[in-house]
Each structure stands twice: as C-alpha cells, then as structure tokens.
PDB file of C-alpha atoms and ligand atoms in Angstrom:
ATOM      1  CA  MET T   1       7.126  87.515  41.046  1.00 46.00           C
ATOM      2  CA  PRO T   2       7.048  83.889  39.856  1.00 48.00           C
ATOM      3  CA  SER T   3      10.213  82.949  37.985  1.00 48.00           C
ATOM      4  CA  GLY T   4       8.192  82.092  34.878  1.00 50.00           C
ATOM      5  CA  SER T   5       7.148  85.696  34.422  1.00 53.00           C
ATOM      6  CA  PHE T   6      10.575  87.323  34.643  1.00 70.00           C
ATOM      7  CA  GLY T   7      10.757  90.378  32.457  1.00 86.00           C
ATOM      8  CA  ALA T   8      13.416  90.517  29.761  1.00 89.00           C
ATOM      9  CA  ARG T   9      15.154  93.313  31.701  1.00 90.00           C
ATOM     10  CA  LEU T  10      15.442  91.203  34.834  1.00 92.00           C
ATOM     11  CA  MET T  11      16.728  88.231  32.806  1.00 93.00           C
ATOM     12  CA  GLU T  12      19.462  90.478  31.372  1.00 94.00           C
ATOM     13  CA  GLN T  13      20.387  91.674  34.863  1.00 95.00           C
ATOM     14  CA  ILE T  14      20.662  88.097  36.106  1.00 95.00           C
ATOM     15  CA  ASP T  15      22.865  87.186  33.113  1.00 96.00           C
ATOM     16  CA  GLU T  16      25.095  90.144  33.838  1.00 97.00           C
ATOM     17  CA  LEU T  17      25.287  89.106  37.492  1.00 97.00           C
ATOM     18  CA  ALA T  18      26.314  85.597  36.411  1.00 97.00           C
ATOM     19  CA  SER T  19      29.152  86.899  34.256  1.00 97.00           C
ATOM     20  CA  LEU T  20      30.381  89.246  37.014  1.00 98.00           C
ATOM     21  CA  VAL T  21      30.424  86.289  39.428  1.00 97.00           C
ATOM     22  CA  GLU T  22      32.265  84.175  36.876  1.00 96.00           C
ATOM     23  CA  ARG T  23      34.945  86.832  36.323  1.00 97.00           C
ATOM     24  CA  ALA T  24      35.404  87.771  39.993  1.00 97.00           C
ATOM     25  CA  ARG T  25      38.430  86.634  41.988  1.00 97.00           C
ATOM     26  CA  VAL T  26      37.201  87.476  45.490  1.00 98.00           C
ATOM     27  CA  ILE T  27      33.517  88.059  46.211  1.00 98.00           C
ATOM     28  CA  ALA T  28      32.234  89.764  49.357  1.00 98.00           C
ATOM     29  CA  GLY T  29      28.593  89.036  50.142  1.00 98.00           C
ATOM     30  CA  PHE T  30      26.506  91.254  52.408  1.00 98.00           C
ATOM     31  CA  THR T  31      22.980  90.198  53.342  1.00 97.00           C
ATOM     32  CA  GLY T  32      19.993  91.735  55.075  1.00 95.00           C
ATOM     33  CA  ALA T  33      16.468  90.713  55.986  1.00 92.00           C
ATOM     34  CA  GLY T  34      15.411  90.306  52.343  1.00 94.00           C
ATOM     35  CA  ILE T  35      17.290  87.023  52.023  1.00 95.00           C
ATOM     36  CA  SER T  36      15.251  85.510  54.870  1.00 93.00           C
ATOM     37  CA  THR T  37      11.723  86.620  53.939  1.00 89.00           C
ATOM     38  CA  GLU T  38      11.334  83.538  51.705  1.00 90.00           C
ATOM     39  CA  SER T  39      12.268  81.507  54.806  1.00 91.00           C
ATOM     40  CA  GLY T  40       9.306  82.880  56.719  1.00 82.00           C
ATOM     41  CA  VAL T  41      11.320  85.215  58.944  1.00 77.00           C
ATOM     42  CA  PRO T  42       9.439  88.508  59.284  1.00 64.00           C
ATOM     43  CA  ASP T  43      11.237  91.524  57.822  1.00 63.00           C
ATOM     44  CA  PHE T  44      11.252  94.052  60.642  1.00 59.00           C
ATOM     45  CA  ARG T  45      10.866  96.904  58.176  1.00 57.00           C
ATOM     46  CA  SER T  46       7.573  95.820  56.654  1.00 60.00           C
ATOM     47  CA  PRO T  47       4.562  97.677  58.096  1.00 59.00           C
ATOM     48  CA  ASP T  48       2.855  94.577  59.503  1.00 60.00           C
ATOM     49  CA  SER T  49       6.032  93.157  61.018  1.00 61.00           C
ATOM     50  CA  PRO T  50       5.733  91.766  64.552  1.00 57.00           C
ATOM     51  CA  TRP T  51       9.043  93.506  65.275  1.00 57.00           C
ATOM     52  CA  ARG T  52       7.203  96.822  65.100  1.00 61.00           C
ATOM     53  CA  ARG T  53       4.706  96.071  67.836  1.00 68.00           C
ATOM     54  CA  HIS T  54       7.069  97.225  70.558  1.00 76.00           C
ATOM     55  CA  GLN T  55       9.608  99.926  71.146  1.00 82.00           C
ATOM     56  CA  PRO T  56      13.063  98.358  71.281  1.00 86.00           C
ATOM     57  CA  ILE T  57      14.449  97.850  74.782  1.00 92.00           C
ATOM     58  CA  PRO T  58      17.625  99.940  74.986  1.00 93.00           C
ATOM     59  CA  PHE T  59      20.720  98.082  76.132  1.00 95.00           C
ATOM     60  CA  GLU T  60      21.095 100.415  79.148  1.00 95.00           C
ATOM     61  CA  ALA T  61      17.603  99.481  80.348  1.00 96.00           C
ATOM     62  CA  PHE T  62      18.354  95.787  79.879  1.00 96.00           C
ATOM     63  CA  LEU T  63      21.444  96.169  82.083  1.00 97.00           C
ATOM     64  CA  SER T  64      19.802  98.219  84.823  1.00 97.00           C
ATOM     65  CA  SER T  65      16.270  96.834  85.092  1.00 97.00           C
ATOM     66  CA  PRO T  66      15.202  93.277  85.951  1.00 97.00           C
ATOM     67  CA  GLU T  67      11.746  94.073  84.552  1.00 97.00           C
ATOM     68  CA  ALA T  68      13.264  95.166  81.223  1.00 97.00           C
ATOM     69  CA  ARG T  69      15.165  91.861  81.143  1.00 98.00           C
ATOM     70  CA  ARG T  70      11.993  89.865  81.818  1.00 98.00           C
ATOM     71  CA  GLU T  71      10.213  91.793  79.053  1.00 97.00           C
ATOM     72  CA  ALA T  72      13.128  91.218  76.651  1.00 96.00           C
ATOM     73  CA  TRP T  73      13.033  87.462  77.272  1.00 97.00           C
ATOM     74  CA  ARG T  74       9.223  87.322  76.976  1.00 97.00           C
ATOM     75  CA  ARG T  75       9.462  88.993  73.559  1.00 94.00           C
ATOM     76  CA  LYS T  76      12.405  86.858  72.539  1.00 95.00           C
ATOM     77  CA  PHE T  77      10.610  83.572  73.215  1.00 96.00           C
ATOM     78  CA  ALA T  78       7.387  84.815  71.545  1.00 92.00           C
ATOM     79  CA  MET T  79       9.394  85.763  68.456  1.00 89.00           C
ATOM     80  CA  ASP T  80      11.193  82.411  68.430  1.00 92.00           C
ATOM     81  CA  ASP T  81       7.794  80.697  68.317  1.00 91.00           C
ATOM     82  CA  ILE T  82       6.856  82.770  65.254  1.00 86.00           C
ATOM     83  CA  TYR T  83       9.831  81.655  63.205  1.00 83.00           C
ATOM     84  CA  ARG T  84      10.519  78.244  64.664  1.00 86.00           C
ATOM     85  CA  ASP T  85       9.777  76.616  61.281  1.00 89.00           C
ATOM     86  CA  ALA T  86      12.024  78.958  59.268  1.00 92.00           C
ATOM     87  CA  ARG T  87      14.319  77.087  56.885  1.00 95.00           C
ATOM     88  CA  PRO T  88      17.101  78.379  54.607  1.00 96.00           C
ATOM     89  CA  SER T  89      15.907  80.158  51.477  1.00 96.00           C
ATOM     90  CA  ARG T  90      17.188  79.737  47.922  1.00 97.00           C
ATOM     91  CA  GLY T  91      19.274  82.853  48.596  1.00 98.00           C
ATOM     92  CA  HIS T  92      20.959  81.181  51.578  1.00 98.00           C
ATOM     93  CA  LEU T  93      21.639  78.067  49.489  1.00 98.00           C
ATOM     94  CA  ALA T  94      23.121  80.141  46.647  1.00 98.00           C
ATOM     95  CA  ILE T  95      25.445  81.913  49.113  1.00 98.00           C
ATOM     96  CA  ALA T  96      26.477  78.507  50.489  1.00 98.00           C
ATOM     97  CA  SER T  97      27.394  77.424  46.935  1.00 97.00           C
ATOM     98  CA  LEU T  98      29.451  80.583  46.346  1.00 97.00           C
ATOM     99  CA  ILE T  99      31.294  80.007  49.617  1.00 97.00           C
ATOM    100  CA  ASN T 100      31.900  76.333  48.837  1.00 95.00           C
ATOM    101  CA  SER T 101      33.256  77.306  45.420  1.00 94.00           C
ATOM    102  CA  GLY T 102      36.029  79.174  47.256  1.00 95.00           C
ATOM    103  CA  LYS T 103      35.362  82.543  45.616  1.00 96.00           C
ATOM    104  CA  MET T 104      33.451  84.010  48.533  1.00 98.00           C
ATOM    105  CA  PRO T 105      35.679  83.783  51.637  1.00 98.00           C
ATOM    106  CA  ALA T 106      32.835  84.698  54.015  1.00 98.00           C
ATOM    107  CA  ILE T 107      29.383  86.265  54.137  1.00 98.00           C
ATOM    108  CA  ILE T 108      28.730  89.480  56.050  1.00 98.00           C
ATOM    109  CA  THR T 109      25.200  89.615  57.432  1.00 97.00           C
ATOM    110  CA  GLN T 110      22.908  91.936  59.342  1.00 95.00           C
ATOM    111  CA  ASN T 111      20.637  88.979  60.108  1.00 95.00           C
ATOM    112  CA  ILE T 112      20.475  87.215  63.457  1.00 94.00           C
ATOM    113  CA  ASP T 113      18.501  84.140  62.383  1.00 94.00           C
ATOM    114  CA  GLY T 114      21.359  81.664  61.897  1.00 96.00           C
ATOM    115  CA  LEU T 115      19.825  80.472  58.608  1.00 97.00           C
ATOM    116  CA  GLN T 116      23.039  80.958  56.637  1.00 97.00           C
ATOM    117  CA  GLN T 117      24.754  78.446  58.931  1.00 97.00           C
ATOM    118  CA  GLU T 118      21.777  76.140  58.573  1.00 96.00           C
ATOM    119  CA  ALA T 119      22.281  76.307  54.792  1.00 97.00           C
ATOM    120  CA  GLY T 120      25.677  74.656  55.290  1.00 96.00           C
ATOM    121  CA  VAL T 121      28.075  77.569  55.770  1.00 97.00           C
ATOM    122  CA  PRO T 122      30.518  77.027  58.666  1.00 97.00           C
ATOM    123  CA  ALA T 123      29.911  79.521  61.491  1.00 96.00           C
ATOM    124  CA  ALA T 124      33.474  80.813  61.078  1.00 97.00           C
ATOM    125  CA  LYS T 125      32.546  82.054  57.594  1.00 98.00           C
ATOM    126  CA  VAL T 126      29.470  84.000  58.707  1.00 98.00           C
ATOM    127  CA  ILE T 127      30.356  87.513  59.879  1.00 98.00           C
ATOM    128  CA  GLU T 128      27.416  88.590  62.025  1.00 97.00           C
ATOM    129  CA  LEU T 129      27.240  92.355  62.472  1.00 96.00           C
ATOM    130  CA  HIS T 130      24.160  92.202  64.692  1.00 95.00           C
ATOM    131  CA  GLY T 131      24.982  88.998  66.537  1.00 96.00           C
ATOM    132  CA  ASN T 132      23.003  85.766  66.606  1.00 96.00           C
ATOM    133  CA  GLY T 133      19.580  85.158  68.117  1.00 96.00           C
ATOM    134  CA  THR T 134      19.755  81.376  68.157  1.00 96.00           C
ATOM    135  CA  TYR T 135      21.715  81.253  71.422  1.00 97.00           C
ATOM    136  CA  ALA T 136      22.508  83.425  74.424  1.00 98.00           C
ATOM    137  CA  ALA T 137      25.730  84.718  75.928  1.00 97.00           C
ATOM    138  CA  CYS T 138      26.813  86.034  79.304  1.00 98.00           C
ATOM    139  CA  LEU T 139      27.445  89.777  79.246  1.00 97.00           C
ATOM    140  CA  SER T 140      30.295  89.353  81.756  1.00 97.00           C
ATOM    141  CA  CYS T 141      32.245  86.195  80.865  1.00 97.00           C
ATOM    142  CA  ARG T 142      30.868  85.818  77.283  1.00 95.00           C
ATOM    143  CA  ALA T 143      30.163  82.101  77.805  1.00 97.00           C
ATOM    144  CA  ARG T 144      27.676  80.785  75.278  1.00 97.00           C
ATOM    145  CA  GLN T 145      24.440  79.369  76.706  1.00 98.00           C
ATOM    146  CA  GLU T 146      21.629  77.553  74.922  1.00 98.00           C
ATOM    147  CA  LEU T 147      18.153  79.039  74.848  1.00 98.00           C
ATOM    148  CA  ALA T 148      16.244  75.871  75.733  1.00 97.00           C
ATOM    149  CA  TRP T 149      17.308  75.669  79.382  1.00 98.00           C
ATOM    150  CA  ILE T 150      17.056  79.434  79.852  1.00 98.00           C
ATOM    151  CA  ARG T 151      13.470  79.243  78.630  1.00 98.00           C
ATOM    152  CA  GLU T 152      12.690  76.333  80.944  1.00 98.00           C
ATOM    153  CA  VAL T 153      13.913  78.275  83.968  1.00 98.00           C
ATOM    154  CA  PHE T 154      12.128  81.427  82.799  1.00 98.00           C
ATOM    155  CA  GLU T 155       8.831  79.628  82.349  1.00 97.00           C
ATOM    156  CA  VAL T 156       9.036  77.981  85.761  1.00 98.00           C
ATOM    157  CA  THR T 157      10.334  80.906  87.831  1.00 98.00           C
ATOM    158  CA  GLY T 158       9.284  83.947  85.799  1.00 97.00           C
ATOM    159  CA  ASP T 159      12.885  85.137  85.827  1.00 97.00           C
ATOM    160  CA  PRO T 160      15.766  84.497  83.451  1.00 98.00           C
ATOM    161  CA  PRO T 161      18.593  82.547  85.115  1.00 98.00           C
ATOM    162  CA  ALA T 162      21.985  84.065  85.883  1.00 98.00           C
ATOM    163  CA  CYS T 163      25.115  82.818  84.092  1.00 98.00           C
ATOM    164  CA  PRO T 164      25.991  79.398  85.547  1.00 98.00           C
ATOM    165  CA  VAL T 165      29.697  80.158  85.076  1.00 97.00           C
ATOM    166  CA  CYS T 166      30.038  83.585  86.716  1.00 98.00           C
ATOM    167  CA  GLY T 167      26.593  84.739  87.860  1.00 98.00           C
ATOM    168  CA  GLY T 168      26.487  87.475  85.218  1.00 98.00           C
ATOM    169  CA  ILE T 169      23.505  88.604  83.139  1.00 98.00           C
ATOM    170  CA  LEU T 170      22.507  86.376  80.226  1.00 98.00           C
ATOM    171  CA  LYS T 171      21.250  87.947  77.029  1.00 98.00           C
ATOM    172  CA  SER T 172      20.335  86.712  73.572  1.00 97.00           C
ATOM    173  CA  ALA T 173      23.604  86.935  71.610  1.00 97.00           C
ATOM    174  CA  THR T 174      22.278  89.742  69.423  1.00 95.00           C
ATOM    175  CA  ILE T 175      23.428  93.347  69.323  1.00 93.00           C
ATOM    176  CA  SER T 176      20.701  95.440  70.934  1.00 89.00           C
ATOM    177  CA  PHE T 177      19.676  99.000  70.294  1.00 86.00           C
ATOM    178  CA  GLY T 178      22.291 101.085  72.104  1.00 89.00           C
ATOM    179  CA  GLN T 179      24.850  98.276  72.312  1.00 91.00           C
ATOM    180  CA  ALA T 180      28.257  98.743  70.669  1.00 89.00           C
ATOM    181  CA  MET T 181      28.872  97.098  67.295  1.00 90.00           C
ATOM    182  CA  PRO T 182      30.968  93.923  67.666  1.00 92.00           C
ATOM    183  CA  GLU T 183      34.573  94.948  67.002  1.00 95.00           C
ATOM    184  CA  GLU T 184      35.846  91.648  65.671  1.00 96.00           C
ATOM    185  CA  ALA T 185      32.950  91.254  63.207  1.00 97.00           C
ATOM    186  CA  MET T 186      33.339  94.847  62.025  1.00 96.00           C
ATOM    187  CA  ARG T 187      37.076  94.352  61.521  1.00 97.00           C
ATOM    188  CA  ARG T 188      36.579  91.146  59.527  1.00 98.00           C
ATOM    189  CA  ALA T 189      33.847  92.732  57.429  1.00 97.00           C
ATOM    190  CA  GLN T 190      36.112  95.648  56.615  1.00 97.00           C
ATOM    191  CA  GLU T 191      38.970  93.308  55.659  1.00 98.00           C
ATOM    192  CA  LEU T 192      36.797  91.275  53.328  1.00 98.00           C
ATOM    193  CA  THR T 193      35.327  94.432  51.815  1.00 98.00           C
ATOM    194  CA  LEU T 194      38.811  95.734  51.016  1.00 98.00           C
ATOM    195  CA  ALA T 195      39.976  92.361  49.663  1.00 98.00           C
ATOM    196  CA  CYS T 196      37.092  91.832  47.238  1.00 98.00           C
ATOM    197  CA  ASP T 197      36.792  92.798  43.598  1.00 98.00           C
ATOM    198  CA  LEU T 198      33.046  92.088  43.568  1.00 98.00           C
ATOM    199  CA  PHE T 199      30.688  93.156  46.359  1.00 98.00           C
ATOM    200  CA  LEU T 200      27.154  91.743  46.388  1.00 98.00           C
ATOM    201  CA  ALA T 201      24.638  93.577  48.596  1.00 98.00           C
ATOM    202  CA  ILE T 202      21.665  91.244  48.888  1.00 97.00           C
ATOM    203  CA  GLY T 203      18.259  91.917  50.391  1.00 96.00           C
ATOM    204  CA  THR T 204      19.225  94.975  52.386  1.00 94.00           C
ATOM    205  CA  SER T 205      17.853  98.478  52.096  1.00 91.00           C
ATOM    206  CA  LEU T 206      21.336  99.765  53.044  1.00 91.00           C
ATOM    207  CA  VAL T 207      20.116 102.351  55.512  1.00 87.00           C
ATOM    208  CA  VAL T 208      21.544 100.988  58.784  1.00 80.00           C
ATOM    209  CA  TYR T 209      24.934 102.550  59.398  1.00 81.00           C
ATOM    210  CA  PRO T 210      27.753 101.821  59.966  1.00 80.00           C
ATOM    211  CA  ALA T 211      27.079  98.501  58.231  1.00 79.00           C
ATOM    212  CA  ALA T 212      25.682 100.153  55.120  1.00 87.00           C
ATOM    213  CA  ALA T 213      29.016 101.879  54.533  1.00 94.00           C
ATOM    214  CA  PHE T 214      30.637  98.633  53.360  1.00 97.00           C
ATOM    215  CA  PRO T 215      29.279  98.720  49.788  1.00 96.00           C
ATOM    216  CA  LEU T 216      30.664 102.241  49.363  1.00 96.00           C
ATOM    217  CA  ILE T 217      34.035 101.248  50.814  1.00 97.00           C
ATOM    218  CA  ALA T 218      34.211  98.385  48.277  1.00 98.00           C
ATOM    219  CA  LYS T 219      33.287 100.733  45.464  1.00 97.00           C
ATOM    220  CA  GLN T 220      35.824 103.387  46.497  1.00 96.00           C
ATOM    221  CA  ASN T 221      38.452 100.663  46.668  1.00 97.00           C
ATOM    222  CA  GLY T 222      37.930  99.818  43.006  1.00 97.00           C
ATOM    223  CA  GLY T 223      35.527  96.914  43.464  1.00 98.00           C
ATOM    224  CA  THR T 224      32.421  96.263  41.394  1.00 98.00           C
ATOM    225  CA  LEU T 225      29.212  96.848  43.355  1.00 98.00           C
ATOM    226  CA  VAL T 226      26.035  94.875  42.702  1.00 98.00           C
ATOM    227  CA  ILE T 227      22.828  95.570  44.623  1.00 98.00           C
ATOM    228  CA  ILE T 228      20.141  92.880  44.581  1.00 97.00           C
ATOM    229  CA  ASN T 229      16.951  93.988  46.285  1.00 96.00           C
ATOM    230  CA  ARG T 230      13.199  93.999  45.773  1.00 94.00           C
ATOM    231  CA  GLU T 231      12.987  97.726  46.526  1.00 93.00           C
ATOM    232  CA  PRO T 232      15.196 100.647  45.485  1.00 95.00           C
ATOM    233  CA  THR T 233      18.026 101.451  47.936  1.00 94.00           C
ATOM    234  CA  ASP T 234      19.843 104.672  48.799  1.00 91.00           C
ATOM    235  CA  LEU T 235      23.002 103.355  47.136  1.00 95.00           C
ATOM    236  CA  ASP T 236      21.542 102.270  43.772  1.00 96.00           C
ATOM    237  CA  ALA T 237      23.148 105.271  42.070  1.00 96.00           C
ATOM    238  CA  PHE T 238      26.613 104.024  43.097  1.00 96.00           C
ATOM    239  CA  ALA T 239      26.109 100.451  41.918  1.00 97.00           C
ATOM    240  CA  ASP T 240      27.575  98.988  38.727  1.00 98.00           C
ATOM    241  CA  LEU T 241      24.541  96.724  38.504  1.00 98.00           C
ATOM    242  CA  VAL T 242      21.178  96.853  40.250  1.00 97.00           C
ATOM    243  CA  VAL T 243      19.050  93.702  40.120  1.00 97.00           C
ATOM    244  CA  ARG T 244      15.540  94.631  41.163  1.00 94.00           C
ATOM    245  CA  GLY T 245      13.782  91.423  42.059  1.00 92.00           C
ATOM    246  CA  GLU T 246      12.968  88.816  44.682  1.00 93.00           C
ATOM    247  CA  ILE T 247      16.141  87.317  46.151  1.00 95.00           C
ATOM    248  CA  GLY T 248      15.057  83.661  45.853  1.00 95.00           C
ATOM    249  CA  PRO T 249      14.421  83.490  42.100  1.00 94.00           C
ATOM    250  CA  VAL T 250      17.330  85.856  41.294  1.00 96.00           C
ATOM    251  CA  LEU T 251      19.896  83.764  43.172  1.00 97.00           C
ATOM    252  CA  ALA T 252      18.405  80.313  42.486  1.00 96.00           C
ATOM    253  CA  PRO T 253      20.573  79.803  39.332  1.00 94.00           C
ATOM    254  CA  PHE T 254      23.694  79.976  41.553  1.00 95.00           C
ATOM    255  CA  ILE T 255      22.683  77.044  43.741  1.00 96.00           C
ATOM    256  CA  GLY T 256      25.111  74.195  43.215  1.00 90.00           C
ATOM    257  CA  ARG T 257      27.326  76.143  40.813  1.00 76.00           C
ATOM    258  CA  ARG T 258      31.070  75.872  41.184  1.00 66.00           C
ATOM    259  CA  ASP T 259      32.371  78.930  39.360  1.00 57.00           C
TER     260      ASP T 259
HETATM  261 ZN1   ZN N 301      29.214  84.498  82.859  1.00 96.61          ZN
END
C-alpha cells in the first residue's frame, strides 16, 4: 500500500503507536521476515519463496553426511547470490533510531540476514534467535569464519573446508532445523521481554515457537503488546494494538526520531 493511500484507520493506529512509543520507558522489539521483505530478502513463508524449493537439511544429517554438507553449502551460496543486493529497509532504520534513542536496549530477531546491523545497530544489541547467515562458525571450537574463503575453497575443490583452527566442521552460523536454540540469545531475549513495558512484534506471523512465546510473556508481565504485521497473526487477540500494514511505511515516521 503506498503511504499516500493510508486509510484513516491505519493512520489512527500509527498515531496510537507513536504515543505508546513516546510514553514507554523500556521497549522490546521483536522482528521477523516481514521487516526484510522491503529489502529484497525473500520471505520463506510466501508461496513462491525460494526457501520452499527444498526440504530443510536436518542438523543431524549435516553432522553425519558429507553429501548433506555439500548440499547445504551449495544452497547457501545460491541463496546468498539471490539477496546479495539486499539493503536495510525503512523498518530496520526505524529500529536503529529507537535503539539510538536509548529506549530500546536491544532488538530480538528471528532473521539471519544481518540487515539490522547494517542499519547501524551494534551487533551486541541484536539478539539473534536463529543465528546469522552472513558468516560461518566451527561447530567444535565456535571460531568465526568468513564466507568468502569458504566459498573459494568449495568452488575449487567441491568440498567445504574444515575449520583452520581445530579441523572441525564449518557451518553457516544459523540455527538449523533440528539444532538447539541458542541459550545465550534465548536468555537475553527473555530478560529484555521481562524488563520492557512496551513490546513491539514487527513483521512476524508469531507461529514459530518458542520464540513466539515472548509477546505473551511480555503481556502476562504487565507490558503493552503491539503487533505490526501485514497479515493477521495468532496473537492479535492478545494485543493492545494491532497495526495491520506494510512495515516500511508504518515505521518510516520513527526514522531519526529521538523520543
Ligand atoms: Zn574449530
């Protein structure tokens, strides 16, 4: 929806959002794929998404099968080519402003695209529940490794390299299907959720548990819950305010604000 054709109802919702943000002391933000669609990152839930072309490779298979690892890296590099030109959206920039204002201590995200950091938020303030796909890590010693040299080796030899530090298996630093949720990120997300008086769920359909429990935890803890999403979500009935619209135009007014 172009911003010029906002309905009166949506304008009211955005005004209400602005006053909730203004009154809040501590804001927890929680983002999903919807904040990155304007950036050109495919939403894996849409029917034509390239993410849907393949069955996910379970973490167990990745660990046990060299062929599964080769297939995982082939897919990874093909996907990287698709969203190589992705840039932060207006939603990412608005979140960066809220964080710079000091009211939002950190952003919790289900996204792996690193665009929130690219929008100017320090990595330490991005709580990544599903990891980060812009680099790799060793599954044994956890050392971070950059994708560029891994890809070079892969393209020359047909095999991903082993960890140069310990010889362990390298994997994109994302949380795969079947892999445990990252404890530290989950703990920090829970802390922020309990500390906030305003919880903003942005661009997420809120169906992926356990992450989707955070909005309810905030609500049960006395916080105000706002859901901003293009589509209805399972938790709309629990929200104090639902803003049904595209993330970019809805959050654009918050870019550069210091309240
Ligand atoms: Zn290692």
